[in-house]
Backbone as a ProteinNet text record, in pm:
[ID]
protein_1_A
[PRIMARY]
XXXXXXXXXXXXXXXXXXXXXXXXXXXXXXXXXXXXXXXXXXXXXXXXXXXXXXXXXXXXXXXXXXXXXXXXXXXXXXXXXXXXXXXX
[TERTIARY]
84.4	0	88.8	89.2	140.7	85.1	208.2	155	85	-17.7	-126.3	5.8	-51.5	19.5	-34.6	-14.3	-86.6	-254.1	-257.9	-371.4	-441.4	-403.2	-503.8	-522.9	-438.7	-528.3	-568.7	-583.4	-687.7	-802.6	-785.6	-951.2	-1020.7	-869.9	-998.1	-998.1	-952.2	-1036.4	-1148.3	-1152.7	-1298.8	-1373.6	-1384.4	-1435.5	-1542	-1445.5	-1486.1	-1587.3	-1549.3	-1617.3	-1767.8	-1734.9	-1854.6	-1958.3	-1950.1	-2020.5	-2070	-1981.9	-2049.1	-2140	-2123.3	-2233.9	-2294.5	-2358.3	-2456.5	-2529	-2410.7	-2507.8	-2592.4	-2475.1	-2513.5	-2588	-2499.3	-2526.2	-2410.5	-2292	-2215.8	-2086.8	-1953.3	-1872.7	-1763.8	-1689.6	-1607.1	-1475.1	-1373.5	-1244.9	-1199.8	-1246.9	-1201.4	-1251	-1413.1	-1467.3	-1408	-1337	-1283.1	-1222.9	-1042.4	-958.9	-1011.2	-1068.5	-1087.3	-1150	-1239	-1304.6	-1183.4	-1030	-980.2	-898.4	-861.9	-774	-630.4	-577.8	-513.2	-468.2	-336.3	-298.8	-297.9	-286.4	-356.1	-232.6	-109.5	1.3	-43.1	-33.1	-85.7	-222.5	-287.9	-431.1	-462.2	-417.2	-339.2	-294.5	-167.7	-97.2	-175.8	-258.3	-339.2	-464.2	-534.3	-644.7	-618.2	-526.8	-474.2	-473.8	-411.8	-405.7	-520.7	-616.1	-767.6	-804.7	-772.8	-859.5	-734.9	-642	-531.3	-662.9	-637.7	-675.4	-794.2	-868.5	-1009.8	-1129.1	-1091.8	-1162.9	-1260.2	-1206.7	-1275.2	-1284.5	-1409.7	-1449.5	-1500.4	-1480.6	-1499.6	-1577.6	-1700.2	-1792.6	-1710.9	-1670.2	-1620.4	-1672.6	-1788.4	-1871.3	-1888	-1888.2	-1944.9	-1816.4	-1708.8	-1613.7	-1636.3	-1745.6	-1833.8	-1757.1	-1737.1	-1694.9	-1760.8	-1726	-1832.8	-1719.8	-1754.4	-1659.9	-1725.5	-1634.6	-1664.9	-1743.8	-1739.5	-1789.9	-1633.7	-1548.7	-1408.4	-1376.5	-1417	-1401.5	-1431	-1539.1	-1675.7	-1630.8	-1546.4	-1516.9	-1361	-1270	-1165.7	-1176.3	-1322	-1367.9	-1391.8	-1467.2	-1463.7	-1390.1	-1295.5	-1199.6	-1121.1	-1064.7	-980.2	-1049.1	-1214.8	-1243.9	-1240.1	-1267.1	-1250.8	-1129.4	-1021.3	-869.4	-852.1	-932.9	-905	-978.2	-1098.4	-1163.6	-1032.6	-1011.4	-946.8	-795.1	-753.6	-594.5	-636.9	-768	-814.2	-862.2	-865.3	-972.6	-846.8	-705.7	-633.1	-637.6
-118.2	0	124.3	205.8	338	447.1	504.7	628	735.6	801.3	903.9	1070.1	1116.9	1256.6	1367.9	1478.8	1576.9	1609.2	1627.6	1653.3	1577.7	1422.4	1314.9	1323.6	1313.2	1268	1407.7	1571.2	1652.9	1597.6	1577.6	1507	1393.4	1311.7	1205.3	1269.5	1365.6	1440.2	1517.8	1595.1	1666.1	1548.1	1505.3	1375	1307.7	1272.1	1184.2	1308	1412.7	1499.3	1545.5	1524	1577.3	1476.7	1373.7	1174.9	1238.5	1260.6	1287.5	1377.8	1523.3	1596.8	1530.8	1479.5	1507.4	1373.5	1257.2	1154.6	1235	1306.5	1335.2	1504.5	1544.7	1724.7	1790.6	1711.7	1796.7	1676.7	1694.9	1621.3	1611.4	1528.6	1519.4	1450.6	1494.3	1478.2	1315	1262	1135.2	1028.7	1113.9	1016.3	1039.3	1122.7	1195	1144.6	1133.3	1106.3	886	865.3	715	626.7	734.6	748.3	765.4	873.6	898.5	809.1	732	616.6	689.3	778	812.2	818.9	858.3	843.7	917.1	958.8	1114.6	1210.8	1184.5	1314.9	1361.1	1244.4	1300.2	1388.8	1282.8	1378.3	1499.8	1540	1651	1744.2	1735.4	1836	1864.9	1797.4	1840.4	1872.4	1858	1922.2	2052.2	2074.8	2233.1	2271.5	2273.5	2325.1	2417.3	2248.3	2267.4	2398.2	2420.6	2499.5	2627.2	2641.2	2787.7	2823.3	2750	2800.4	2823.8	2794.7	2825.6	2737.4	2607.1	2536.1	2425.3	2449.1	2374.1	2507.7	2504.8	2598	2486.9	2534	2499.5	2535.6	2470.7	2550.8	2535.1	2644.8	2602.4	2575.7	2576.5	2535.5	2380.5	2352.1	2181.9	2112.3	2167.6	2107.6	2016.2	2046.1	1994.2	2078.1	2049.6	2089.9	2092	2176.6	2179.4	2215.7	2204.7	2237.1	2393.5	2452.7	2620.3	2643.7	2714.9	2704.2	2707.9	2786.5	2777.1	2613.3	2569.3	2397.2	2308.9	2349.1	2263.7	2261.6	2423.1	2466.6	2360.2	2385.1	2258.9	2171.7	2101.2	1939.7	1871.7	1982.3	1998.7	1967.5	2107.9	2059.3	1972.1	1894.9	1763.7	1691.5	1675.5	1538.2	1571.8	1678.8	1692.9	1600.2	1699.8	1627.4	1501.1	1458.7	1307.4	1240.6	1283	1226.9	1197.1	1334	1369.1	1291.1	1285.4	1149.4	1038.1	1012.8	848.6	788.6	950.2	892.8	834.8	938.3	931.4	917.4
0	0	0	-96.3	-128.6	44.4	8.9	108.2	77.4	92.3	85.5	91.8	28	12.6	87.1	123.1	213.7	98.5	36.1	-38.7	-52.1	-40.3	-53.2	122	173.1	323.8	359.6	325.6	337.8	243.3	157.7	106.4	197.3	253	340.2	454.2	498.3	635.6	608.6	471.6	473.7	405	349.2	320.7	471.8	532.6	680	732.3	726.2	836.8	803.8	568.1	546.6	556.8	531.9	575.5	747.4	846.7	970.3	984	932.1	914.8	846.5	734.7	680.1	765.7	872.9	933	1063.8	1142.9	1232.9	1293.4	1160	1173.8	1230.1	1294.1	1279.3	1323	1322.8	1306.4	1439.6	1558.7	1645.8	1549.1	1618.8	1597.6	1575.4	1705.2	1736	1626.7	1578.8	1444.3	1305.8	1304.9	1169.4	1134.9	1240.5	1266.8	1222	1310	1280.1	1143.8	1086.7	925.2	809.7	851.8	756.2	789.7	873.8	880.7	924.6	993	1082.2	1205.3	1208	1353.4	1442.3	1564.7	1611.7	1573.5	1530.9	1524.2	1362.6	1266.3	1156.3	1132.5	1187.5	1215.6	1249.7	1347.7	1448.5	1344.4	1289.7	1209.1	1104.5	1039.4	891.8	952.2	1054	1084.7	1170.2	1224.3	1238.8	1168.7	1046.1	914.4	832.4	856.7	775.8	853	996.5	1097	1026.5	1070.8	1060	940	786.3	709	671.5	749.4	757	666.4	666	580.3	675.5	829.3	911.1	1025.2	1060.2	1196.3	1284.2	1465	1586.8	1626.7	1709.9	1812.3	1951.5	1975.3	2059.3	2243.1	2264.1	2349.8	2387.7	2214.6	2201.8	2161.9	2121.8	2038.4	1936.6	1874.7	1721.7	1610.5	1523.9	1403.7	1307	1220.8	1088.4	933.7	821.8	705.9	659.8	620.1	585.6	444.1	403.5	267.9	139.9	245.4	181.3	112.8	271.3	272.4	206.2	180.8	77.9	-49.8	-81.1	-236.6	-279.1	-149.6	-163.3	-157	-106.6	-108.1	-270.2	-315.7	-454	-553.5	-551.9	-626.4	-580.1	-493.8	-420.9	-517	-543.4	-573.6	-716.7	-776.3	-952.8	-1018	-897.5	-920	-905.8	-812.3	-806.1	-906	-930.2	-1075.2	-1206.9	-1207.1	-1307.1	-1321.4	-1213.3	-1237.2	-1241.1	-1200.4	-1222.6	-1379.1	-1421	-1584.3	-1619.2	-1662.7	-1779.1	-1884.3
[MASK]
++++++++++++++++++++++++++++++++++++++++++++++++++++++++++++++++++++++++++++++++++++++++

């Protein structure tokens, strides 16, 4: 099994998170993290990221998460691209 690149495992974190919202309405870490098939340091460093850059927001009351609309637009294109190296 090949190793996942930073852009593929940000697609399977907004990926995982957008499957939890739309099961549950909104998304926890620990399910994300276990959906994208990660370990908590990797997990950790690319979901800071998602958050610095604003593609994942915090409630921070509930510590529920949700994807931005920024987010939604890079979920997007992640998967065009991935369409798109799979046709050839």
């Amino acid at each position: 099994m090949r190793a996942r690149g930073k852009w593929e495992i940000i697609s399977d974190i907004l990926n995982a998170m957008n499957e939890e919202i739309r099961r549950r309405g909104y998304a926890r870490k620990t399910r994300v993290m276990q959906k994208a098939f990660l370990d908590w340091r990797t997990f950790q460093k690319y979901f800071d990221f998602l958050i610095e850059q604003k593609f994942i927001e915090v409630n921070s009351n509930d510590k529920k998460y949700r994807i931005t609309d920024k987010g939604l637009e890079l979920l997007r294109n992640l998967r065009e691209i991935r369409r798109f190296m799979h046709d050839k």
